[in-house]
Short mmCIF file of C-alpha atoms and ligand atoms in Angstrom, two decimals:
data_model
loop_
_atom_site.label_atom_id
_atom_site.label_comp_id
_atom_site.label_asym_id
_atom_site.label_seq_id
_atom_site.Cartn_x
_atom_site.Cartn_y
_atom_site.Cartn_z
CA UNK A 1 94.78 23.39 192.28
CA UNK A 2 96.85 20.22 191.09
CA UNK A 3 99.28 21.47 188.19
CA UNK A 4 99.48 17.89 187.34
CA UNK A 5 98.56 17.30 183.44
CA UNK A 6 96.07 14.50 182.89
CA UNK A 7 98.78 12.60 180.80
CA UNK A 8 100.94 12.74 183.23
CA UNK A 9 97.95 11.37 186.16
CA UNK A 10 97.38 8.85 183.53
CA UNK A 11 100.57 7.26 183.64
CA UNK A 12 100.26 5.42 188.03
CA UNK A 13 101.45 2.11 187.78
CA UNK A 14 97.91 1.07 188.99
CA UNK A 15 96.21 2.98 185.84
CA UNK A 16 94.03 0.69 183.68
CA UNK A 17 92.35 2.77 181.62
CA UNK A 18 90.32 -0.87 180.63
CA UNK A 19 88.91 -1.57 184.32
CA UNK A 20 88.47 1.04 186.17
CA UNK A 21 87.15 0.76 189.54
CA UNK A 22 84.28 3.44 190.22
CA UNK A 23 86.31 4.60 193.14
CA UNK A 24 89.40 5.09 191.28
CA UNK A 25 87.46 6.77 187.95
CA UNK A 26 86.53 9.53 191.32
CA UNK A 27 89.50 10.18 192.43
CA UNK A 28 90.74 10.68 188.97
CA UNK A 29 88.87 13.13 187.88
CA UNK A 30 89.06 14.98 191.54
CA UNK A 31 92.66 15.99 191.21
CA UNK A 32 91.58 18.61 188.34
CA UNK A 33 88.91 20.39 189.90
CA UNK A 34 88.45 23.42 191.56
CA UNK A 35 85.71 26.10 192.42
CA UNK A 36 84.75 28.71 188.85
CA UNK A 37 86.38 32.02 189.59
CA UNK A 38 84.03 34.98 190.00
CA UNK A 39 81.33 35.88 192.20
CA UNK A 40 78.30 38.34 192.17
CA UNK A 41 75.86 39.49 194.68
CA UNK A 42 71.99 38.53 194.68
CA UNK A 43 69.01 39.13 196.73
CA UNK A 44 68.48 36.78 199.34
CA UNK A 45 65.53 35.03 198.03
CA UNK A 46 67.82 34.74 194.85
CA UNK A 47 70.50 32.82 196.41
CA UNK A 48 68.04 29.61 196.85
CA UNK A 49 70.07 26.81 195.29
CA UNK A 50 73.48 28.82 195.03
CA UNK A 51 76.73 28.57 196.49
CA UNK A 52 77.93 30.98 199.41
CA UNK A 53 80.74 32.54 197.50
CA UNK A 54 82.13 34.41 200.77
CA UNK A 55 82.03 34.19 204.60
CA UNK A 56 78.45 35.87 206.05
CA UNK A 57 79.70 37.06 209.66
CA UNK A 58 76.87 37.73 212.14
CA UNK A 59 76.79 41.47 212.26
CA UNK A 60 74.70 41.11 215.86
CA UNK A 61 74.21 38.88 218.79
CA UNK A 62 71.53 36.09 218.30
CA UNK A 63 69.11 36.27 219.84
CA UNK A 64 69.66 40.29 220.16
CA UNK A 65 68.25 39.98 224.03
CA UNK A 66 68.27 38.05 226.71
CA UNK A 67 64.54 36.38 226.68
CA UNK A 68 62.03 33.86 227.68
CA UNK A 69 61.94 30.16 226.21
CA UNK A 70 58.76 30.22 227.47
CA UNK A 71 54.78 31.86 228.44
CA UNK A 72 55.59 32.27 231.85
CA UNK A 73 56.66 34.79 234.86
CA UNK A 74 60.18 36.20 234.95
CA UNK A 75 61.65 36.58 238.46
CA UNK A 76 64.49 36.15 240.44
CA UNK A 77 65.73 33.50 240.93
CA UNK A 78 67.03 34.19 244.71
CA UNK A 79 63.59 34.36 245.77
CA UNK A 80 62.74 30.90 245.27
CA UNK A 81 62.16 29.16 248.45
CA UNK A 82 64.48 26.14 248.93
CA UNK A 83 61.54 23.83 249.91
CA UNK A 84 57.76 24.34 248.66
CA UNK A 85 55.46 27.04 246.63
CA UNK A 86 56.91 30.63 246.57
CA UNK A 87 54.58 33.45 246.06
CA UNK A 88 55.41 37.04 244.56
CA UNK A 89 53.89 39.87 243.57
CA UNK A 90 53.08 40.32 239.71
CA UNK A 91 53.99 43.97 238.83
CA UNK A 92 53.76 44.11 234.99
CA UNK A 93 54.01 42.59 231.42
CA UNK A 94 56.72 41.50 228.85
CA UNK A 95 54.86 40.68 225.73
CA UNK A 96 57.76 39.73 222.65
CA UNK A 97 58.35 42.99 221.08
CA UNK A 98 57.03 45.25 223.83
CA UNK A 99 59.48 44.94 226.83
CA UNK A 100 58.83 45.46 230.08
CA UNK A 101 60.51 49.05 231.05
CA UNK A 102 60.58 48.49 235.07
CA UNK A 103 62.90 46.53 237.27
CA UNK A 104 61.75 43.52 239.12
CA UNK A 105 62.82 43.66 242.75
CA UNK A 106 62.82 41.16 245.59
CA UNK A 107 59.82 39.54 246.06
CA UNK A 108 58.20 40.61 242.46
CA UNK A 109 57.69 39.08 238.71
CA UNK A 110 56.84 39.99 235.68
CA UNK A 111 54.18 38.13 233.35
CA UNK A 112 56.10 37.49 230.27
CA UNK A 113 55.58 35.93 227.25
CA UNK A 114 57.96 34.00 224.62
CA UNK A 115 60.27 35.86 223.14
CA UNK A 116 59.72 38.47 225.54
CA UNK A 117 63.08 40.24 227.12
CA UNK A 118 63.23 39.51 230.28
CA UNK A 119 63.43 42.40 232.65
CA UNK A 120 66.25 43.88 234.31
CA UNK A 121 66.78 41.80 237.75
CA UNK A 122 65.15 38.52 236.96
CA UNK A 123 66.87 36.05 235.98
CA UNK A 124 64.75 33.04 235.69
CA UNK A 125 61.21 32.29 233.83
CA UNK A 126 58.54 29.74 235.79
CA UNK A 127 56.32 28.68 232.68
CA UNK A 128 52.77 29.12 233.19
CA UNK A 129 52.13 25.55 233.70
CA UNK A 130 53.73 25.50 237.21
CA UNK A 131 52.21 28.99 238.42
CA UNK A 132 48.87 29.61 240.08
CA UNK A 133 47.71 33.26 239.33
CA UNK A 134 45.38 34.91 241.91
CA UNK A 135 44.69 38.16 240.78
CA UNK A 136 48.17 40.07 240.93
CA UNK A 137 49.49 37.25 243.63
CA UNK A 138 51.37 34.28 241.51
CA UNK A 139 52.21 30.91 243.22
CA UNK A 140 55.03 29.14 241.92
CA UNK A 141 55.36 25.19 242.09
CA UNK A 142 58.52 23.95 244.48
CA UNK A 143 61.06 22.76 242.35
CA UNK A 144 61.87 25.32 239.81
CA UNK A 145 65.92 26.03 239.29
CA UNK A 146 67.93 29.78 238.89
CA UNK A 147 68.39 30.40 235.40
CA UNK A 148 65.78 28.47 233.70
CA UNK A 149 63.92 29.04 230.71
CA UNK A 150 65.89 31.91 229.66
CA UNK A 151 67.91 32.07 226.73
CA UNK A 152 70.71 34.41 226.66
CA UNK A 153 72.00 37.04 223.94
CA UNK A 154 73.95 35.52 221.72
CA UNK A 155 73.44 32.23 223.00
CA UNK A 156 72.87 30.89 219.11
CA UNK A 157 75.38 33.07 217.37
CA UNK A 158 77.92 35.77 219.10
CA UNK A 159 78.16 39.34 216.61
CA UNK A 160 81.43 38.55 214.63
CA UNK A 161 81.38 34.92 214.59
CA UNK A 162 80.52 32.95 211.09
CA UNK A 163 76.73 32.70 210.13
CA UNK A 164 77.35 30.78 207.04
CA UNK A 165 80.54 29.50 205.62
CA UNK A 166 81.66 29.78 202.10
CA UNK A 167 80.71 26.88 200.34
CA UNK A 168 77.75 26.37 201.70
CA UNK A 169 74.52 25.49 199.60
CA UNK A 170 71.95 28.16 200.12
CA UNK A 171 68.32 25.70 201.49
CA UNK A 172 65.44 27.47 202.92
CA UNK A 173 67.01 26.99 206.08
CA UNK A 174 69.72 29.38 204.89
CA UNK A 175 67.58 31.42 203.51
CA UNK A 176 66.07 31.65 206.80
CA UNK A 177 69.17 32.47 208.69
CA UNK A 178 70.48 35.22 206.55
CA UNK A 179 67.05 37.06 207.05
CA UNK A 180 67.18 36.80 210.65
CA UNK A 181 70.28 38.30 210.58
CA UNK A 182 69.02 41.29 208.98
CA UNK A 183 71.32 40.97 205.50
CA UNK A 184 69.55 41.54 202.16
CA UNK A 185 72.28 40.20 199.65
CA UNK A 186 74.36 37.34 199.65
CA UNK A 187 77.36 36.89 197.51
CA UNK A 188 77.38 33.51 195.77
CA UNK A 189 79.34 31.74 193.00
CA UNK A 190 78.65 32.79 189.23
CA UNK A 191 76.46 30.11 187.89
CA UNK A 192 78.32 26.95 186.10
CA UNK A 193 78.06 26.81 182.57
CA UNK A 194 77.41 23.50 181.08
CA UNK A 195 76.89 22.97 177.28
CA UNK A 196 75.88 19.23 175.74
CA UNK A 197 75.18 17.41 172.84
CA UNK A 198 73.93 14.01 171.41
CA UNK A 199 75.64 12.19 168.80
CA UNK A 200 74.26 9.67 166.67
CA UNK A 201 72.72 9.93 163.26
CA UNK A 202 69.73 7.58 164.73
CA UNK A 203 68.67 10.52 166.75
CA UNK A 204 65.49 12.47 166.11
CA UNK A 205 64.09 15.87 167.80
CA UNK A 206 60.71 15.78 168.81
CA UNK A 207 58.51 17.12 166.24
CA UNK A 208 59.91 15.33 163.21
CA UNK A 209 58.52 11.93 162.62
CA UNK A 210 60.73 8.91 162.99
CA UNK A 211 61.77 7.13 160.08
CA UNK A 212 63.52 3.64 159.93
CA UNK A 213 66.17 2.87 163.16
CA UNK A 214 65.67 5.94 164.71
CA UNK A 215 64.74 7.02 167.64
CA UNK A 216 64.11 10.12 169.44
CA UNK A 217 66.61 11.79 171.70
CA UNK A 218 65.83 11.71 175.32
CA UNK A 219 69.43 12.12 176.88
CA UNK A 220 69.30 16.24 176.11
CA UNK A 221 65.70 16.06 178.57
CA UNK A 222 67.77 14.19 181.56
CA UNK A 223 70.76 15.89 181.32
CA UNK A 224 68.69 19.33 180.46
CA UNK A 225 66.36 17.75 184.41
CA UNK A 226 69.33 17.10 186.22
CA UNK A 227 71.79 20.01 185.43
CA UNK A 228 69.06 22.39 186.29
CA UNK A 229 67.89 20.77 189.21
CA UNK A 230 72.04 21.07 190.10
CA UNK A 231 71.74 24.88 189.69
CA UNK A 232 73.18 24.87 186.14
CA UNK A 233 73.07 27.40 183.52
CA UNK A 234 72.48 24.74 180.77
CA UNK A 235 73.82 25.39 176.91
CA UNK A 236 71.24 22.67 174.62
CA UNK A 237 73.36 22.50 171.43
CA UNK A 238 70.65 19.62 169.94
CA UNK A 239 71.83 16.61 168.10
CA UNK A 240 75.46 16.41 166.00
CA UNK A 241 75.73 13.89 163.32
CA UNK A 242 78.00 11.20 163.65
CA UNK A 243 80.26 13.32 161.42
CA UNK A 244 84.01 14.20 162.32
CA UNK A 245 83.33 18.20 161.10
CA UNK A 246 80.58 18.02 162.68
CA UNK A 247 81.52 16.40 166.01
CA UNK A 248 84.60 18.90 165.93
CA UNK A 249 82.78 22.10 165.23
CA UNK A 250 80.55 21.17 168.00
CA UNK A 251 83.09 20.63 170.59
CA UNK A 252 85.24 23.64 169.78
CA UNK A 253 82.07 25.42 170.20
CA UNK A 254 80.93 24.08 173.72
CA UNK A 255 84.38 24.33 174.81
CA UNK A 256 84.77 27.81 173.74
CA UNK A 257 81.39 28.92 175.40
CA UNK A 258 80.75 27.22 178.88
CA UNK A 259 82.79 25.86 182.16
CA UNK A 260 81.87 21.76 181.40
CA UNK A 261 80.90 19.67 178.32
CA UNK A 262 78.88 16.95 178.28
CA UNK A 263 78.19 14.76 175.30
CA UNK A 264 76.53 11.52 175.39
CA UNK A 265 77.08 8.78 172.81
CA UNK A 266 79.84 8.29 171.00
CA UNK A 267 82.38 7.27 173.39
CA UNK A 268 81.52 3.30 172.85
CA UNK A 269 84.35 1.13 171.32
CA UNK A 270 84.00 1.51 167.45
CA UNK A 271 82.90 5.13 167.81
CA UNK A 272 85.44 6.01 170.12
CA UNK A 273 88.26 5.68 167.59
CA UNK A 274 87.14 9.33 165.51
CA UNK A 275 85.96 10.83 168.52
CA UNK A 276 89.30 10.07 170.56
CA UNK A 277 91.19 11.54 167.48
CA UNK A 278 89.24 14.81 168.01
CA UNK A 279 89.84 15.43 171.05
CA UNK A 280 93.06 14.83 171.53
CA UNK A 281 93.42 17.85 168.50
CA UNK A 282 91.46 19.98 171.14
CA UNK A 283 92.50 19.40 174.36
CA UNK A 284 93.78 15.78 176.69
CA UNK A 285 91.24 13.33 177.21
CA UNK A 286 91.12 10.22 178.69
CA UNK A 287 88.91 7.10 178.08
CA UNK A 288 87.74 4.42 180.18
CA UNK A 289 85.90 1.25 180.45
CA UNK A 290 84.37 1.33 183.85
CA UNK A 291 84.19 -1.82 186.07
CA UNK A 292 80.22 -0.77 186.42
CA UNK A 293 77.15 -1.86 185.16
CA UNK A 294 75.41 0.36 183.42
CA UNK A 295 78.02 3.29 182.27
CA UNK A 296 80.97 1.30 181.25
CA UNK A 297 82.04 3.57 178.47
CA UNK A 298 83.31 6.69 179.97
CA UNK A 299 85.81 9.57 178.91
CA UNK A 300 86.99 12.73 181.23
CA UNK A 301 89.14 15.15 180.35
CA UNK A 302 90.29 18.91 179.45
CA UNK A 303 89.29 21.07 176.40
CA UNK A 304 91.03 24.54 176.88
CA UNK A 305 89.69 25.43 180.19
CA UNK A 306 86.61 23.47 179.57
CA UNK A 307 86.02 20.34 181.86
CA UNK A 308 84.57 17.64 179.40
CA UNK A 309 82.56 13.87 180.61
CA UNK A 310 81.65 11.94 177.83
CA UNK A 311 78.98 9.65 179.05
CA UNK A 312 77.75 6.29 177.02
CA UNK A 313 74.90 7.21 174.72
CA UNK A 314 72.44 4.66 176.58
CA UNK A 315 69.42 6.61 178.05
CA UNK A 316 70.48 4.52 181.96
CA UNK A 317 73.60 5.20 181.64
CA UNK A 318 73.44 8.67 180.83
CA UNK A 319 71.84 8.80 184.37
CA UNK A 320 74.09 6.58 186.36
CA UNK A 321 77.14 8.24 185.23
CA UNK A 322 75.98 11.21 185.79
CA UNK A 323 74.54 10.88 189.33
CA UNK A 324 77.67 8.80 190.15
CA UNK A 325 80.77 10.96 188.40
CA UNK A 326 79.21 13.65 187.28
CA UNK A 327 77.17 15.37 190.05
CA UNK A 328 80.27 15.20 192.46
CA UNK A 329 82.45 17.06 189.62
CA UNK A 330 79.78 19.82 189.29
CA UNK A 331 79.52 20.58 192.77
CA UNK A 332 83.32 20.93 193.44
CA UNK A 333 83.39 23.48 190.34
CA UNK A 334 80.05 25.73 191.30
CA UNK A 335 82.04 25.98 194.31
CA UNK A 336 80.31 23.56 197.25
CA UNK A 337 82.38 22.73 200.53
CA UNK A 338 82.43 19.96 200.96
CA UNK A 339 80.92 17.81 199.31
CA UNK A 340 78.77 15.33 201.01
CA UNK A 341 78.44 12.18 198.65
CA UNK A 342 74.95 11.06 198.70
CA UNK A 343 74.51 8.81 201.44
CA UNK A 344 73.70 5.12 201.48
CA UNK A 345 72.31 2.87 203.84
CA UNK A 346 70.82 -0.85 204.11
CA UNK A 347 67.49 -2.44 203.38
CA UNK A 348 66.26 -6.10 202.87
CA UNK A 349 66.28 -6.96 199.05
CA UNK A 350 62.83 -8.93 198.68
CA UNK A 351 63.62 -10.67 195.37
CA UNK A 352 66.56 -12.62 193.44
CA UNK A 353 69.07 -10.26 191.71
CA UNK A 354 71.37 -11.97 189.22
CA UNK A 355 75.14 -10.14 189.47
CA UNK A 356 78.39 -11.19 187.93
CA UNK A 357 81.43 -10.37 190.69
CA UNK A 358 83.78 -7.64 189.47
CA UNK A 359 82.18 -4.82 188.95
CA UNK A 360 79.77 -1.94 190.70
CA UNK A 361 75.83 -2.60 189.93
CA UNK A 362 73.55 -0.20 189.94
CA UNK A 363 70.24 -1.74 189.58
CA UNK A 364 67.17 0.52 189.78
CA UNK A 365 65.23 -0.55 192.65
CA UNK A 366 61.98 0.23 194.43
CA UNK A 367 61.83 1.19 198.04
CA UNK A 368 59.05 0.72 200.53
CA UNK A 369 58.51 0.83 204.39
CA UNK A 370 56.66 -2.42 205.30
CA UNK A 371 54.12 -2.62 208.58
CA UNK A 372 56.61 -3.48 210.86
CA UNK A 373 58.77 0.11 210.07
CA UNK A 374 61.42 -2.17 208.13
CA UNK A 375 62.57 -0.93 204.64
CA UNK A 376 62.59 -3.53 201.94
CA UNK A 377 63.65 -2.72 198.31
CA UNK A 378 62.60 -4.55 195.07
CA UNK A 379 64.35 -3.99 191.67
CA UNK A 380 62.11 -2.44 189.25
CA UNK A 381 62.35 -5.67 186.59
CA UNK A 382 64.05 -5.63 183.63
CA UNK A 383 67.37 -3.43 184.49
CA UNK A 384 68.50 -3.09 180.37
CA UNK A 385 70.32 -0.04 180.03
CA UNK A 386 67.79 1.60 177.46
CA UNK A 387 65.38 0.58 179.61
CA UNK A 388 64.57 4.56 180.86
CA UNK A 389 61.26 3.25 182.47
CA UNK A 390 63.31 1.09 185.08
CA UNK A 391 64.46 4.96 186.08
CA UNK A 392 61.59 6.15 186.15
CA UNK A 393 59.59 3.51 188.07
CA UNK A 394 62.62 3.18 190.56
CA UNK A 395 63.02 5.27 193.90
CA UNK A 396 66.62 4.18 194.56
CA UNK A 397 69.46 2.12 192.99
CA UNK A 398 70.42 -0.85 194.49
CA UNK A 399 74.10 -1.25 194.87
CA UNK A 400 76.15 -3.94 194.75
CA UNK A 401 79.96 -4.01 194.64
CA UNK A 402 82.83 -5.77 192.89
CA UNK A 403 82.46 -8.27 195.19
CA UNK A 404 79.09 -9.61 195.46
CA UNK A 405 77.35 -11.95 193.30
CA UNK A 406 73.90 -13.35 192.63
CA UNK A 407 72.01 -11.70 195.79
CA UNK A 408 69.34 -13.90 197.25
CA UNK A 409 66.04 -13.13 199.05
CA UNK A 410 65.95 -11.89 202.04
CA UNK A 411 69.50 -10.16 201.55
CA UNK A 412 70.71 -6.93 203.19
CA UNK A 413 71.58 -4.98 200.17
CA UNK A 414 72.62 -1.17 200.22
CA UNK A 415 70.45 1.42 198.26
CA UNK A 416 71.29 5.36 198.05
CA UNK A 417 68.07 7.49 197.45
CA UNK A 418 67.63 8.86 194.07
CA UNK A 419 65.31 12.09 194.79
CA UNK A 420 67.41 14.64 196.35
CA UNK A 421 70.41 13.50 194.19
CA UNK A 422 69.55 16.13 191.35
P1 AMP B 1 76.39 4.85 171.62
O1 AMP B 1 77.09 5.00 172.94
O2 AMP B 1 76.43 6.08 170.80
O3 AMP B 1 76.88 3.65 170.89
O4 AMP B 1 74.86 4.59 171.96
C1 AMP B 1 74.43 3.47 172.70
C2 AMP B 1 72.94 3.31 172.60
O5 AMP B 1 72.27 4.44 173.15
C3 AMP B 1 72.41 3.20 171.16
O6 AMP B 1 71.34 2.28 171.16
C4 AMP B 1 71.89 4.61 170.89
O7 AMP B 1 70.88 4.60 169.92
C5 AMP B 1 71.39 5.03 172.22
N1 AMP B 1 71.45 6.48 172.34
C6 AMP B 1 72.56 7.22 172.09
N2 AMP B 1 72.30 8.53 172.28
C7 AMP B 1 71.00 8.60 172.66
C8 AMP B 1 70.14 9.69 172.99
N3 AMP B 1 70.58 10.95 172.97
N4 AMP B 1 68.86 9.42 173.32
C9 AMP B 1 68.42 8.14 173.34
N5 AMP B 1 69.18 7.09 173.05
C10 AMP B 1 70.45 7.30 172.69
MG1 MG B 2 76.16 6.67 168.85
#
């Protein structure tokens, strides 16, 4: 890891810690992370969602045996006839898992089945399709080649060589493919420990009734959906008060108990002024004004060994920042390699999307496939950033760079899937 100090990665001649460029806010905060330290060894089932902590080697050959791709008859190949039908003499049966314990000689085959091993001296499989059984005496279509339809042992993966590689998020699929290699644990990264917090004295839990300006808190349920959804241990610590002893206490407590800190509110211009005076007593923090729409406010930084993102307090932004900063960070630390940003690709925009040029929009947009296979995307209307129903409604965000301006109908626009994000 980079022993550079975040003051000191602050100081580029290109650092404008009042527009920064999405791209640049990334790369920023990339130089100070690396994988949690510690592993521990689950189940397989367990490791669903986790992070392969260590190499899994192949301890055999797959597949174990050489055998058929296909229903069939296994035979050798030399006794194909160069031109027209051949015709052999069935002398037995390879079902899969019941092999065939003869040897098939000149002129003979084998019914076998798929999966089934083929039998010592064949070396080909006819599927069924191009045979004519008549009683024990099989026919074979002209045209079949030496060799085919058989898949040899350890054609997938040779004993020794690397199943999974560390780093690697455990799907079903790799659930799937530690099983068939017959190993019952997996070692995987120690969970990531995130702890957050609201500020704002205008916030209310549910279950206490509103009273005048306030409203309740719903950035502790989307950070609580998509940290868990990331394979977080989450840490709730509620609501703090817009309070400096308060605000402190709390952050010398999340620090002290969990890998990454996330607040949201309180890093706006006006609020930022306490806040930044706290944190710089507990660790080095940096704060930004994005060159993005929604999520402008943004601070990164240390506390003690504590990675800390203060997001904007607006329920949008919460998300945005998070599925664009955030979700990256947290991936790097619980260990993934590499990380694959999530991917983007073109649709037609249907509708008229005001944007001012020089900054990163993400507007919340809506997705379909039309009759003719072509995806279009809408935006979901009113694009406010406390508007948490224009997240909700939306499928994607539409995303539109520094450069672009007002985007017209009929537009190619690019849009990056939101389900699968977190
Ligand atoms: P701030 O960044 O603290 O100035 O907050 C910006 C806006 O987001 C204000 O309208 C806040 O009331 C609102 N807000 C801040 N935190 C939350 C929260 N946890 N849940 C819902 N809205 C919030
Ligand atoms: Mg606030």
């Amino acid at each position: 890891m980079s022993t550079l100090t975040i003051a000191q990665a602050s100081c580029a001649d290109d650092y404008d810690p009042n527009s920064m460029p999405v791209a640049k806010a990334r790369a920023f905060i990339h130089q100070f992370l690396a994988p949690v330290s510690g592993l521990v060894r689950v189940p397989v089932r367990d490791a669903l969602g986790r992070v392969v902590a260590e190499d899994i080697l192949s301890p055999v050959d797959v597949p174990s045996h050489r055998n058929s791709a296909m229903d069939g008859w296994a035979l050798r190949g030399a006794d194909l006839k160069a031109e027209g039908e051949t015709t052999l003499a069935e002398i037995g049966v390879a079902f899969a898992g019941k092999p065939f314990a003869g040897k098939v000689g000149a002129g003979q085959c084998v019914r076998i089945m798929t999966g089934g091993v083929v039998p010592e001296g064949a070396d080909t499989v006819v599927m069924q399709e191009r045979a004519k059984a008549d009683g024990k005496s099989v026919t074979f279509a002209a045209g079949q080649k030496t060799g085919q339809n058989v898949r040899e042992a350890g054609e997938d993966l040779k004993a020794g060589a690397v199943a999974l590689r560390r780093g690697r998020m455990v799907r079903p699929a790799e659930l799937g493919l530690v099983a068939s290699l017959g190993i019952g644990e997996v070692a995987v990264y120690r969970r990531l420990r995130v702890a957050f917090f609201s500020t704002g004295d205008e916030l209310k839990s549910i279950g206490t009734a509103l009273g005048e300006g306030e409203i309740y808190d719903s950035n502790r349920y989307t950070l609580h959906g998509m940290l868990t959804r990331l394979g977080c241990e989450v840490l709730d610590m509620g609501v703090v008060r817009d309070d400096p002893g308060a605000i402190e206490r709390a952050f010398a407590e999340a620090a002290a108990s969990a890998d990454v800190v996330i607040t949201s509110g309180g890093v706006s211009v006006g609020e930022a002024d306490f806040v930044k005076s706290i944190l710089s007593k507990l660790g080095e923090v940096v704060f930004w004004k994005i060159a993005m729409k929604p999520g402008r406010p943004l601070a990164y930084g240390k506390l003690g060994g504590a990675h800390f993102f203060g997001l904007p307090g607006n329920p949008v932004s919460v998300m945005v920042t998070f599925y664009q900063f955030v979700r990256d960070a947290l991936l790097v630390l619980m260990g993934t390699d590499p990380v694959e940003p999530v991917p983007t690709f073109m649709a037609t925009c249907t509708q008229r999307l005001k944007k001012a040029p020089g900054r990163t929009e993400f507007q919340r947009g809506i997705l379909t496939r039309g009759a003719d296979g072509a995806l279009s995307v809408r935006p979901t209307g009113e694009q406010g950033s406390g508007i948490l129903k224009s997240m909700s409604d939306a499928n994607c965000f539409i995303i539109l760079g520094d450069a672009t301006g007002n985007v017209e109908p009929g537009t190619t626009v690019e849009v990056q899937l939101m389900e699968g994000v977190v």
